[in-house]
XYZ file of C-alpha atoms in Angstrom:
627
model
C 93.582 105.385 94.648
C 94.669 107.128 91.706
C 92.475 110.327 90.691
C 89.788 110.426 88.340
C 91.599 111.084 84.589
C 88.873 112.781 83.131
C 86.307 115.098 86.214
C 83.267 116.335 84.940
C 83.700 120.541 84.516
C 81.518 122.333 87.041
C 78.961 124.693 85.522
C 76.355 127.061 86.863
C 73.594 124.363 87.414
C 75.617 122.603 89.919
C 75.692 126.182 91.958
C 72.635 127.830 91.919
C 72.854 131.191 92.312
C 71.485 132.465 95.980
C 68.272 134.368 95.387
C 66.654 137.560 97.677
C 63.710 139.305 96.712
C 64.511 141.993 99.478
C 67.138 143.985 98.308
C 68.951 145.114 95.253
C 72.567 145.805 96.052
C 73.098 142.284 97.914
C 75.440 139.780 95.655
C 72.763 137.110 94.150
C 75.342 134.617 93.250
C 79.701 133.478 93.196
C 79.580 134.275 89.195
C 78.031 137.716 89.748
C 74.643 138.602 87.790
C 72.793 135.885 86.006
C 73.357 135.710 82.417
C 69.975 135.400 81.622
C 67.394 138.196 81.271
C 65.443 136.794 84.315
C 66.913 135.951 87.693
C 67.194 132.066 88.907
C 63.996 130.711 90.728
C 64.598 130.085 94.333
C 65.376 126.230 95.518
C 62.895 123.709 96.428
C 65.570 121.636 98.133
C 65.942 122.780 102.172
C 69.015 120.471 102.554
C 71.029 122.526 99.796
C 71.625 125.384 102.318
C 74.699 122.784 104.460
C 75.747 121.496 101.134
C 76.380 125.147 99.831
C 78.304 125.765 103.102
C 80.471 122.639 103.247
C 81.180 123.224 99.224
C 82.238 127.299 99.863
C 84.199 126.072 103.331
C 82.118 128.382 105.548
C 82.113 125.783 107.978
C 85.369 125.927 108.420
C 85.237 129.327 110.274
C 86.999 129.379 114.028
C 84.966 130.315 116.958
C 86.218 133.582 117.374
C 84.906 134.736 113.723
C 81.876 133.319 114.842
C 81.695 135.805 117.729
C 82.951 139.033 115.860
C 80.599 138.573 112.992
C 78.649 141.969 112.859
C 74.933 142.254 113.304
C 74.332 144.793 110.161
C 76.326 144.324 107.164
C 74.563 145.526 104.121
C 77.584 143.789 101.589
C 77.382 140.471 103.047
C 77.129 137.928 99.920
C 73.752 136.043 99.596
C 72.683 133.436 101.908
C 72.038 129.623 101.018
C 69.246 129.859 103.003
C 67.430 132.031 100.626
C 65.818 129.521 98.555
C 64.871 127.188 101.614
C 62.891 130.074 102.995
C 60.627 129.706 99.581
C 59.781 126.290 100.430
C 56.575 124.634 101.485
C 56.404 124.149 105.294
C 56.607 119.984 106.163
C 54.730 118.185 108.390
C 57.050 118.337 110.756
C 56.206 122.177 111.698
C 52.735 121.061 113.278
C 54.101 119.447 116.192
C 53.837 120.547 119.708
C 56.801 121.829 121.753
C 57.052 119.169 124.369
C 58.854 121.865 126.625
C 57.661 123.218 129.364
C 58.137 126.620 128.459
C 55.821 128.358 131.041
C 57.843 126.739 134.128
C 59.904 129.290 136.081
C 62.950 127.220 136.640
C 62.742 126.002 133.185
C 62.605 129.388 131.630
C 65.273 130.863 134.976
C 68.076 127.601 133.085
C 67.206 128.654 129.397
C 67.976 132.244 130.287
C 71.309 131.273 131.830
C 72.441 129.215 129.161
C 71.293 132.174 126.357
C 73.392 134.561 128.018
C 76.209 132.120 128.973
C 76.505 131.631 124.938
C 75.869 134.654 124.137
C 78.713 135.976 126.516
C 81.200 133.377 124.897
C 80.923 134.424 121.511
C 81.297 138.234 122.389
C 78.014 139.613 122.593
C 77.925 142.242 124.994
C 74.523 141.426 127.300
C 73.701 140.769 130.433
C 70.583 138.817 132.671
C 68.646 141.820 132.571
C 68.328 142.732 129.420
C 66.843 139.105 128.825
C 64.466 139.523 132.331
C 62.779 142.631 130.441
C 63.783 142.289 126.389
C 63.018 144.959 124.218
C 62.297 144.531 120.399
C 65.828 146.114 119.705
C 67.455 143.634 121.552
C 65.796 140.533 120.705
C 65.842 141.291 117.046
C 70.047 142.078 117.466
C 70.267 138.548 119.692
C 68.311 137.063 116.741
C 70.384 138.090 114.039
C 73.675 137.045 116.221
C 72.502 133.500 116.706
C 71.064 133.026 113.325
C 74.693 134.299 112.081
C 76.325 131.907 113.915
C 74.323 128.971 112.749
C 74.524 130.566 108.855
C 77.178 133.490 108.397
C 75.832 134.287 105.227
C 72.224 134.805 105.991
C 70.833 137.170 103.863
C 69.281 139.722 106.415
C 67.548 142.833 104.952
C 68.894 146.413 107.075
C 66.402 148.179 105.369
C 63.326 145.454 105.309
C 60.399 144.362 107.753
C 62.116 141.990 110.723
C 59.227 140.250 110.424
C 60.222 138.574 106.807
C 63.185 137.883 107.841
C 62.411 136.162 111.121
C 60.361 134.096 109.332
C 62.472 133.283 107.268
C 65.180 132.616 109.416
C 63.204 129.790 111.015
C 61.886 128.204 108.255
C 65.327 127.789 106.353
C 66.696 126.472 110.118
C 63.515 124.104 109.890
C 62.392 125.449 113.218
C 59.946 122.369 114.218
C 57.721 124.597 115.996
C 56.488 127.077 114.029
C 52.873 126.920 114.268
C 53.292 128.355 117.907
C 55.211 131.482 117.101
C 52.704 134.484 116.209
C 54.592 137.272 114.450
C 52.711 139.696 116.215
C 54.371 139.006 119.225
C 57.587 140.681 118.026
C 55.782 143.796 118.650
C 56.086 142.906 122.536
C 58.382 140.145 122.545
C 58.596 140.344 126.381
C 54.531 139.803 126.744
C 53.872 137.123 129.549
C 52.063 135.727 126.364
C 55.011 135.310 124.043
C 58.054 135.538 125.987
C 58.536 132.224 127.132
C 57.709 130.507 123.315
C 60.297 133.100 122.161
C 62.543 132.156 125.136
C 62.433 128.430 123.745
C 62.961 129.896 120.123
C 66.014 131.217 121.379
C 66.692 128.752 123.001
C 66.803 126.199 120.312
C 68.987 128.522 118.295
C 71.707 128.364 120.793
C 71.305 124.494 121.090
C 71.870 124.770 117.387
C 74.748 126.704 117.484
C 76.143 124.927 120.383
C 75.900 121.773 117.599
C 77.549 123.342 114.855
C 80.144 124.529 116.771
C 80.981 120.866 118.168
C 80.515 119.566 114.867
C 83.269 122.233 113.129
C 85.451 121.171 116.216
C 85.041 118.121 115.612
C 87.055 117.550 112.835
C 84.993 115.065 111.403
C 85.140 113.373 107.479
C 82.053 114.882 106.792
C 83.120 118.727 106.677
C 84.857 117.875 103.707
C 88.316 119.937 104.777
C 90.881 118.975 101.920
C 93.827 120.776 104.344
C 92.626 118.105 107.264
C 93.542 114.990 104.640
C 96.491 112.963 105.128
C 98.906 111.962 102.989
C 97.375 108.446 102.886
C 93.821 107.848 102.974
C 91.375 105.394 102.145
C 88.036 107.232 103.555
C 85.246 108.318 101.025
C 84.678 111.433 102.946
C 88.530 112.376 102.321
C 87.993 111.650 98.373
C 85.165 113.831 98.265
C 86.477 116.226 100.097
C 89.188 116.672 97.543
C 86.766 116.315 95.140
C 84.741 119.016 96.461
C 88.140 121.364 96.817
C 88.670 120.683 92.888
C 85.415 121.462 92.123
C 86.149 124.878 93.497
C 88.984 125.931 92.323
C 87.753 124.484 88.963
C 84.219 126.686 89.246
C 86.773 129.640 90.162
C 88.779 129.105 86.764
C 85.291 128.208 85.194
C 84.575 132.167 86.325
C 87.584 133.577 85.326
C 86.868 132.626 81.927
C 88.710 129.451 81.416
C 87.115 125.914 80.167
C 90.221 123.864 81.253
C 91.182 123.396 84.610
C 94.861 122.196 83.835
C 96.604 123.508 87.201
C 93.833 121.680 89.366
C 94.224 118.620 87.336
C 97.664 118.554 87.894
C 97.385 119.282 91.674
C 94.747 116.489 92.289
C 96.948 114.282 89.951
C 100.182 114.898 92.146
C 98.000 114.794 95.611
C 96.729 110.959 94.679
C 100.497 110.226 93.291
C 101.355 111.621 96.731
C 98.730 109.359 98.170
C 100.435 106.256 96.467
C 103.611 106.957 96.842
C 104.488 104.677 99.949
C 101.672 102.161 98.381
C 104.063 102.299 95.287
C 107.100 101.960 97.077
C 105.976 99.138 98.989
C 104.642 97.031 96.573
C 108.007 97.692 94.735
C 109.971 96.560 97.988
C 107.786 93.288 98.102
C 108.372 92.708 94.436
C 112.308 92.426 94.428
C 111.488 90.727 97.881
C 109.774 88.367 96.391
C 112.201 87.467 93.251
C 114.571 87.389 95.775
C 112.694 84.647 97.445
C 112.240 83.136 93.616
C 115.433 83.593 92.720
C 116.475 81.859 96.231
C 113.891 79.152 95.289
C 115.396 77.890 92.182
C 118.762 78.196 93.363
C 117.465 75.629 96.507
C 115.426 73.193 93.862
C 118.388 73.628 91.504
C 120.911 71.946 94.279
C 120.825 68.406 96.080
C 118.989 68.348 99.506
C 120.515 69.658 102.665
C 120.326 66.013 103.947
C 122.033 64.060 100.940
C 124.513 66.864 100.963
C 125.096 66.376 104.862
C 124.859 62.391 104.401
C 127.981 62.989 101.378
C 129.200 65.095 104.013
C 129.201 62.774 106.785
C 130.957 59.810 104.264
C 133.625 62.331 103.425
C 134.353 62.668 107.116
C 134.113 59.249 108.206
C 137.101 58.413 105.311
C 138.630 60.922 106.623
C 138.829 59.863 109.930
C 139.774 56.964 109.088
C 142.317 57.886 106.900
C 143.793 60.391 109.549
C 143.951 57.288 112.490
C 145.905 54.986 110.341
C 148.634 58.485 109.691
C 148.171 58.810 113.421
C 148.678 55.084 114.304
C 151.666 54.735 111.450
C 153.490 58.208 112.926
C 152.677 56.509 116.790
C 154.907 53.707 115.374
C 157.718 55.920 114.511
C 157.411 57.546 117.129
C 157.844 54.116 119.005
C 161.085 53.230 117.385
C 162.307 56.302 117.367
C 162.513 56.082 121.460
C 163.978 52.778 121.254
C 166.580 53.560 118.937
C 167.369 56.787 121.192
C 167.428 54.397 124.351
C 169.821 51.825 122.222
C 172.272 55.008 121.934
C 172.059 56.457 125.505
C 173.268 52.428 126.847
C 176.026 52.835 123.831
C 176.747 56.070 125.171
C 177.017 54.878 129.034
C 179.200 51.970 127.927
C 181.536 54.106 125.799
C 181.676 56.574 128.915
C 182.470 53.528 131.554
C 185.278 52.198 128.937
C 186.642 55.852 128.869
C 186.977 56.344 132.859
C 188.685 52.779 132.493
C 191.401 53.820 129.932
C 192.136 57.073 131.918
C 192.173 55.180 135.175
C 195.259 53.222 133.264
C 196.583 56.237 131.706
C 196.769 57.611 135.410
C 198.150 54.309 136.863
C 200.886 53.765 133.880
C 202.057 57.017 134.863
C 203.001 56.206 138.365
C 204.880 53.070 137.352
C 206.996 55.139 134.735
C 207.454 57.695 137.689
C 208.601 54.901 139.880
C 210.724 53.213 136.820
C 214.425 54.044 137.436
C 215.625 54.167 134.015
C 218.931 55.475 131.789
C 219.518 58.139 130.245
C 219.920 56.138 126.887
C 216.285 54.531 127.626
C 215.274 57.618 128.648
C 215.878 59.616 125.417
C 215.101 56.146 123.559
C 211.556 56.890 125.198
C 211.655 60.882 124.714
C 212.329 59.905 121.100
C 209.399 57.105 120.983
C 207.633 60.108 122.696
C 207.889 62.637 120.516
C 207.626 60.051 117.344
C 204.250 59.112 119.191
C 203.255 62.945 119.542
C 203.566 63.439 116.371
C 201.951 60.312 115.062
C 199.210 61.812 117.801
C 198.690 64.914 116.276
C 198.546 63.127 112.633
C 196.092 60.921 114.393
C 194.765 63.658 115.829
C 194.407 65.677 112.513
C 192.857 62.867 110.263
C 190.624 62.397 113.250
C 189.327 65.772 112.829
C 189.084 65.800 108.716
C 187.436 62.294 108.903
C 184.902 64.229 111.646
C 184.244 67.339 109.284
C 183.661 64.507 106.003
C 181.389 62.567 108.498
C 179.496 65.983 109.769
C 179.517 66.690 105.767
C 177.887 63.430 105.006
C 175.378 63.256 107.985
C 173.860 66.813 107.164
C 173.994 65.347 103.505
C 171.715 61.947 104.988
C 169.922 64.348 107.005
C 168.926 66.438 103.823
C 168.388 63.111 102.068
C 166.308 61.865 104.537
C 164.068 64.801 105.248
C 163.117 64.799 101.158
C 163.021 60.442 101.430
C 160.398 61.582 104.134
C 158.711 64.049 102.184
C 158.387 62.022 99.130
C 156.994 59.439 101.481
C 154.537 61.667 102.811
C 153.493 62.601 99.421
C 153.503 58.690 98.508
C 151.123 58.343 101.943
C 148.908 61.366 100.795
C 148.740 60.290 97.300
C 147.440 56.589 99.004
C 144.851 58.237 100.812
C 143.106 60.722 98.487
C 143.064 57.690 96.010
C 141.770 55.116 98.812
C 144.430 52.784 98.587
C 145.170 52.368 101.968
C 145.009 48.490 103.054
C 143.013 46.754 102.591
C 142.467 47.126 99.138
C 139.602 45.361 97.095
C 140.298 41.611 96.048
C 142.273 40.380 94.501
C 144.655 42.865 95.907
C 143.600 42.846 99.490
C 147.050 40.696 100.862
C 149.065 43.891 99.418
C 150.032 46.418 101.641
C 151.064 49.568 99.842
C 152.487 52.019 102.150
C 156.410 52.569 102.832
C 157.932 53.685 106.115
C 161.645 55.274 106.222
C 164.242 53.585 108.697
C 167.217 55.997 108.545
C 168.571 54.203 111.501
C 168.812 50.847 109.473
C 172.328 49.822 109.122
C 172.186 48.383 105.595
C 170.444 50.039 102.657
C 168.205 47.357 102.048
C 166.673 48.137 105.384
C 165.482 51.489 104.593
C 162.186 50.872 103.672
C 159.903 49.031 105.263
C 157.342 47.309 103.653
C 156.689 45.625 100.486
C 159.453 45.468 97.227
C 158.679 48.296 95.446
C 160.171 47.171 92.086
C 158.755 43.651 92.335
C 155.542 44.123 94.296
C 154.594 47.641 94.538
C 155.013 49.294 91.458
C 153.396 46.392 89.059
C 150.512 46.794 91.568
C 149.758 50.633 90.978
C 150.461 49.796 87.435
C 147.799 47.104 87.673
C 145.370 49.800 89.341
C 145.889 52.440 87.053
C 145.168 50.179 84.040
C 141.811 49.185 85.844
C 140.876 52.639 86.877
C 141.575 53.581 82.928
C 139.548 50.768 81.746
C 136.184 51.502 84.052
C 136.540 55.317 83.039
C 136.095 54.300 79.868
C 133.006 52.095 80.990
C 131.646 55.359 83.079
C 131.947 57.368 79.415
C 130.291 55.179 77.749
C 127.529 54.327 80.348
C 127.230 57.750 80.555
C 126.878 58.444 76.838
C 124.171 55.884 76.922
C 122.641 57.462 79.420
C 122.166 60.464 77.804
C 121.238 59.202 74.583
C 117.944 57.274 76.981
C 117.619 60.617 78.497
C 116.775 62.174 75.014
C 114.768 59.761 74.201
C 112.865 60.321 77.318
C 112.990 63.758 76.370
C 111.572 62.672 73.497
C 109.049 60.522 74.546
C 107.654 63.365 77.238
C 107.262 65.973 74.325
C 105.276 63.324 72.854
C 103.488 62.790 75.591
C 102.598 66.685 76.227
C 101.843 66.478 73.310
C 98.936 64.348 73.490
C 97.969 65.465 76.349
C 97.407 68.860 75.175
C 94.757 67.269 72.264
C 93.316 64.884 74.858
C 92.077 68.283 76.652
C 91.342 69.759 73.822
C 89.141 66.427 72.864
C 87.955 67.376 76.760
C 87.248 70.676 76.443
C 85.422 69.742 72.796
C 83.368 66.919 75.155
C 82.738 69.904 77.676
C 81.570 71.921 75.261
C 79.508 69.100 73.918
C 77.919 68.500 77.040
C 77.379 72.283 78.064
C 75.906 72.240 74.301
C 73.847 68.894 75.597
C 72.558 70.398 78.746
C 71.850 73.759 77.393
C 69.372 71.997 74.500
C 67.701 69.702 77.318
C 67.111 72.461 79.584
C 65.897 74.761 76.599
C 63.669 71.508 75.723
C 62.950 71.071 79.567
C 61.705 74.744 79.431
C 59.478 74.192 76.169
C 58.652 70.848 78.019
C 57.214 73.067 81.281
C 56.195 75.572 79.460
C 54.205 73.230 77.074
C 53.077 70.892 80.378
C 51.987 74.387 82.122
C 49.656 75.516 78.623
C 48.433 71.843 79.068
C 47.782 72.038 82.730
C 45.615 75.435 81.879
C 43.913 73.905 78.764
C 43.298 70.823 81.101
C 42.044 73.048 83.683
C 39.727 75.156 81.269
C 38.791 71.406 80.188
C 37.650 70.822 83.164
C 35.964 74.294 83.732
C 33.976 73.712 80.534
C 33.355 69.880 81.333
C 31.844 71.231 84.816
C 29.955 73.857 83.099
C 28.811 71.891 79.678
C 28.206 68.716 81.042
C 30.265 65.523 80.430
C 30.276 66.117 76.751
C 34.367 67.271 76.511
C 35.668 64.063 78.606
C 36.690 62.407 75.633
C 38.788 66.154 74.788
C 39.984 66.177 78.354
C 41.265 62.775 78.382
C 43.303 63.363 75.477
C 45.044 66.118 76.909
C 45.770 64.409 79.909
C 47.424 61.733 77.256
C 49.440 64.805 76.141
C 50.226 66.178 79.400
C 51.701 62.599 80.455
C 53.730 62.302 77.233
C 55.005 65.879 78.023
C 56.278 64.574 81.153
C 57.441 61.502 80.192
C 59.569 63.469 77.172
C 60.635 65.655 79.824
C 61.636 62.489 82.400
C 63.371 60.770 79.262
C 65.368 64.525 77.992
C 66.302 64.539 81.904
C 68.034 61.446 82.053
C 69.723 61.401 78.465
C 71.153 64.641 79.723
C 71.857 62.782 83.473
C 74.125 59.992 81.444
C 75.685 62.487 78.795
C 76.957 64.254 81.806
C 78.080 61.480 83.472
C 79.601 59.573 80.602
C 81.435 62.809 79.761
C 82.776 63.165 83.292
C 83.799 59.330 83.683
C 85.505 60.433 80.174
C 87.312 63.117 81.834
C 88.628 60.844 84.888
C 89.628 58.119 82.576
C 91.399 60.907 80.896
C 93.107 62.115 84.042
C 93.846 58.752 85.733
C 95.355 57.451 82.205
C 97.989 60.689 82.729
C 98.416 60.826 86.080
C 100.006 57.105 85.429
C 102.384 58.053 82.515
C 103.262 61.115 84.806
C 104.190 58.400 87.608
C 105.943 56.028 85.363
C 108.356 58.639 83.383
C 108.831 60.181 87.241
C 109.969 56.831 88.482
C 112.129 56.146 85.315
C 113.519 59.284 86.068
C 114.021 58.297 89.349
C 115.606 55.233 88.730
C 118.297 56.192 85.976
């Protein structure tokens, strides 16, 4: 709650000053000496006295200043009590004490309680001095309790004790003071008075007792601006800040100054203080919430999370798809790529057999040339074919090796070949699938089978590829689907420049149809307008109508008083006005129902109205829906 900008300035009306007609040296008021010539008349008002105290704090005073406040203090300020002591005693002051004061137990518990109170706020007595009390004492007991209830009671040193006792009870709005005698305090320990003083005293330490609690307490009411917390929504709490301003304020007010500034400033800063988290909050809730606005468009701005998981889904089932027929056509390689390795371990086990066999010969021509008698002539004849065969061997032998190195050349060559045939197949198979041509394709095309598989096993070059001739079939087919995919881009352009030329006009056509709508509610708000205009008038008329039917009713009524009285001479006067009344009513009736239909007529109006655009609403929406 932000504080009020502009506070009324406190001035001396709003603090009377505190008036005695005891004593001269005793302070009569917080600004000093009146300014007047003649001092301020005492208050009427008996409940001023607590708002004086809550105002100046004094309730705010701990229990042990209650206890050490002195009995006889000729400088204490003025008491609020003065002017309630003025006042005219209520009706309230001729009841009857309902106690039973003259009962010995009674009187035995009021005692203990007195001095148990007494004792607790540091007033040195004891049970005998209340058995047997002198005037001395119960005039310093007095004063202690009545300074506990009211610190600032003005008590005269040098006066009668009988003023002030009086007083004392009638600002405290003692209800029993018709039963108190003053003479008693001349004997206050009289079998006569004692026990109506013992209640008196009593009552004061009940009082007491209260106060105390309430200070304790800590309740709204005692108006303790240091007790407020930082956030507060109480009324109690405002006016007790209020009340603090209005202090401070009165204090500059004193001093001489007409503009609190400084206590503006504070109360300004303690309410800023007040809405600070209030402020802070609301500020965290407002980026929450264009956050949540923000989030909001973005969410109506983009396709529902179910036709984006649907699109989803389709994406995933092609691509499943797509990945089992690369699964299924690698399974296939796969497939011949264990066959061919099978075909080549049986070539390798027959080349192996076919090699034991020629050394098995090798071995057994050896033992028949060992077991060969030959000549010497056929024996160098066959060192010479030897040695002519050695070194056609190692010629062999070296040819063998360069035509090995050319062929190991030439197969990492294929190999290098074949690994970027592959690739570019791959690429040729990827291509297929991100543009869905993957068999089948769409008529007329769907006996055309597209993809190419590498045989690098294939003995003849013509059996490299498998699949369809590229030069005669495959290639005039992408060329075919190419042209076709060109031509119905060109169809989507120009669909979709018609398109947006029908969703201008749309555009169009919705502008115009705002349009009208805004002067059909204007017409509707004229026609409401109209028929406030139209009911207003009939119930103005309806009110001459009554009024006029009422004046008839009375003249009718004084007609008939004076037909009684005069005779039957006015019948003919009374039955016209009992024509009139009945065309009053019947104007009335009619005035009723015209305004009945206009109402009506103008709210079919409005319906037709609403119906008639709720329908162009639905039909651009479904357009809209449709394109």
């Amino acid at each position: 709650m932000p504080p009020p900008s502009n506070l009324p300035m406190p001035s001396t009306a709003k603090k009377p000053a505190v008036f005695s007609s005891s004593t001269s040296n005793m302070r009569m008021s917080l600004s000093g000496p009146a300014r007047g010539t003649n001092p301020a008349p005492p208050s009427t008002n008996p409940r001023q006295s607590m708002m004086r105290s809550q105002n100046t704090n004094q309730l705010l005073q701990s229990t042990s200043k209650l206890g050490k406040t002195p009995l006889k203090n000729s400088a204490r300020r003025g008491s609020i009590w003065g002017g309630a002591a003025m006042a005219a005693p209520s009706s309230s002051q001729s009841l009857k004490d309902p106690r039973n004061l003259r009962d010995k137990a009674f009187q035995s518990k009021m005692r203990q309680d007195i001095l148990l109170w007494l004792q607790d706020t540091e007033f040195n007595i004891t049970m005998s001095v209340l058995r047997d009390v002198t005037v001395k004492d119960f005039r310093e007991i007095f004063h202690h309790l009545v300074i506990l209830i009211d610190p600032s009671h003005p008590f005269n040193p040098v006066g009668r004790f009988d003023d002030d006792f009086l007083m004392a009870l009638k600002a405290l709005k003692y209800p029993y003071m018709n039963q108190i005698d003053v003479k008693w305090l001349v004997s206050p320990a009289a079998m006569h008075s004692w026990p109506t003083l013992l209640g008196m005293l009593h009552w004061l330490v009940e009082i007491a007792k209260g106060r105390l609690h309430y200070l304790e307490s800590g309740h709204l009411t005692l108006q303790d601006a240091n007790s407020v917390p930082d956030e507060f929504d109480e009324p109690q709490q405002h006016r007790a800040l209020a009340c603090q301003f209005y202090n401070d304020a009165y204090g500059v007010f004193l001093a001489g100054s007409d503009l609190p500034e400084e206590q503006k400033q504070a109360l300004e800063a303690r309410y800023a203080k007040k809405n600070e988290r209030v402020k802070m909050d609301l500020d965290e809730k407002i980026a929450r919430l264009n956050a949540i606005k923000a989030e909001l468009d973005k969410i109506k701005g983009s396709k529902a999370p179910i036709v984006k998981i649907r699109e989803l889904n389709e994406s995933l089932k092609d691509d499943r798809r797509k990945f089992l027929e690369v699964v299924n056509k690698f399974e296939n390689r796969k497939q011949k790529l264990i066959e061919q390795i099978a075909e080549k371990k049986a070539d390798l086990g027959i080349w192996t057999k076919n090699l034991e066999q020629l050394r098995g010969e090798q071995n057994k021509l050896s033992d028949v040339v060992k077991t060969q008698n030959l000549a010497p002539e056929e024996v160098i004849q066959m060192n010479t074919d030897h040695e002519n065969l050695s070194r056609n061997l190692e010629e062999l032998k070296h040819k063998t090796s360069e035509v090995l190195k050319t062929i190991m050349s030439l197969e990492v060559t294929v190999a290098r070949r074949a690994a970027a045939a592959e690739e570019a197949l791959d690429s040729y198979t990827n291509l297929l699938s991100s543009l869905g041509l993957f068999p089948p394709l769409l008529p007329p095309l769907d006996h055309i089978d597209l993809t190419l598989e590498l045989n690098t096993a294939a003995s003849t070059t013509q059996s490299l590829l498998s699949g369809e001739d590229i030069r005669k079939l495959v290639k005039p087919t992408l060329s075919s689907i190419a042209e076709s995919n060109r031509t119905e881009r060109a169809s989507v352009e120009t669909e979709r420049i018609k398109l947006d030329n029908d969703l201008d006009q749309l555009t169009m056509e919705c502008e115009n149809i705002d349009e009208r709508i805004v002067e059909m509610e204007k017409k509707v708000v004229g026609l409401n307008e109209q028929a406030d205009d139209l009911r207003d008038a009939a119930q103005q008329e309806s009110l001459v109508s009554s009024q006029e039917a009422a004046r008839l009713e009375r003249e009718l009524a004084q007609a008939r008083t004076n037909a009684m009285a005069n005779g039957l001479g006015v019948k003919s006067r009374l039955q016209a006005l009992q024509f009139s009344y009945r065309e009053q009513v019947e104007k009335v009736n009619k005035l009723r129902d015209e305004t009945v239909r206009a109402i009506i007529k103008n709210s079919n109006d409005v319906a037709v109205f609403k119906e008639e655009v709720s329908q162009h609403l639905k039909a651009i929406k479904e357009y809209a829906d449709e394109n």
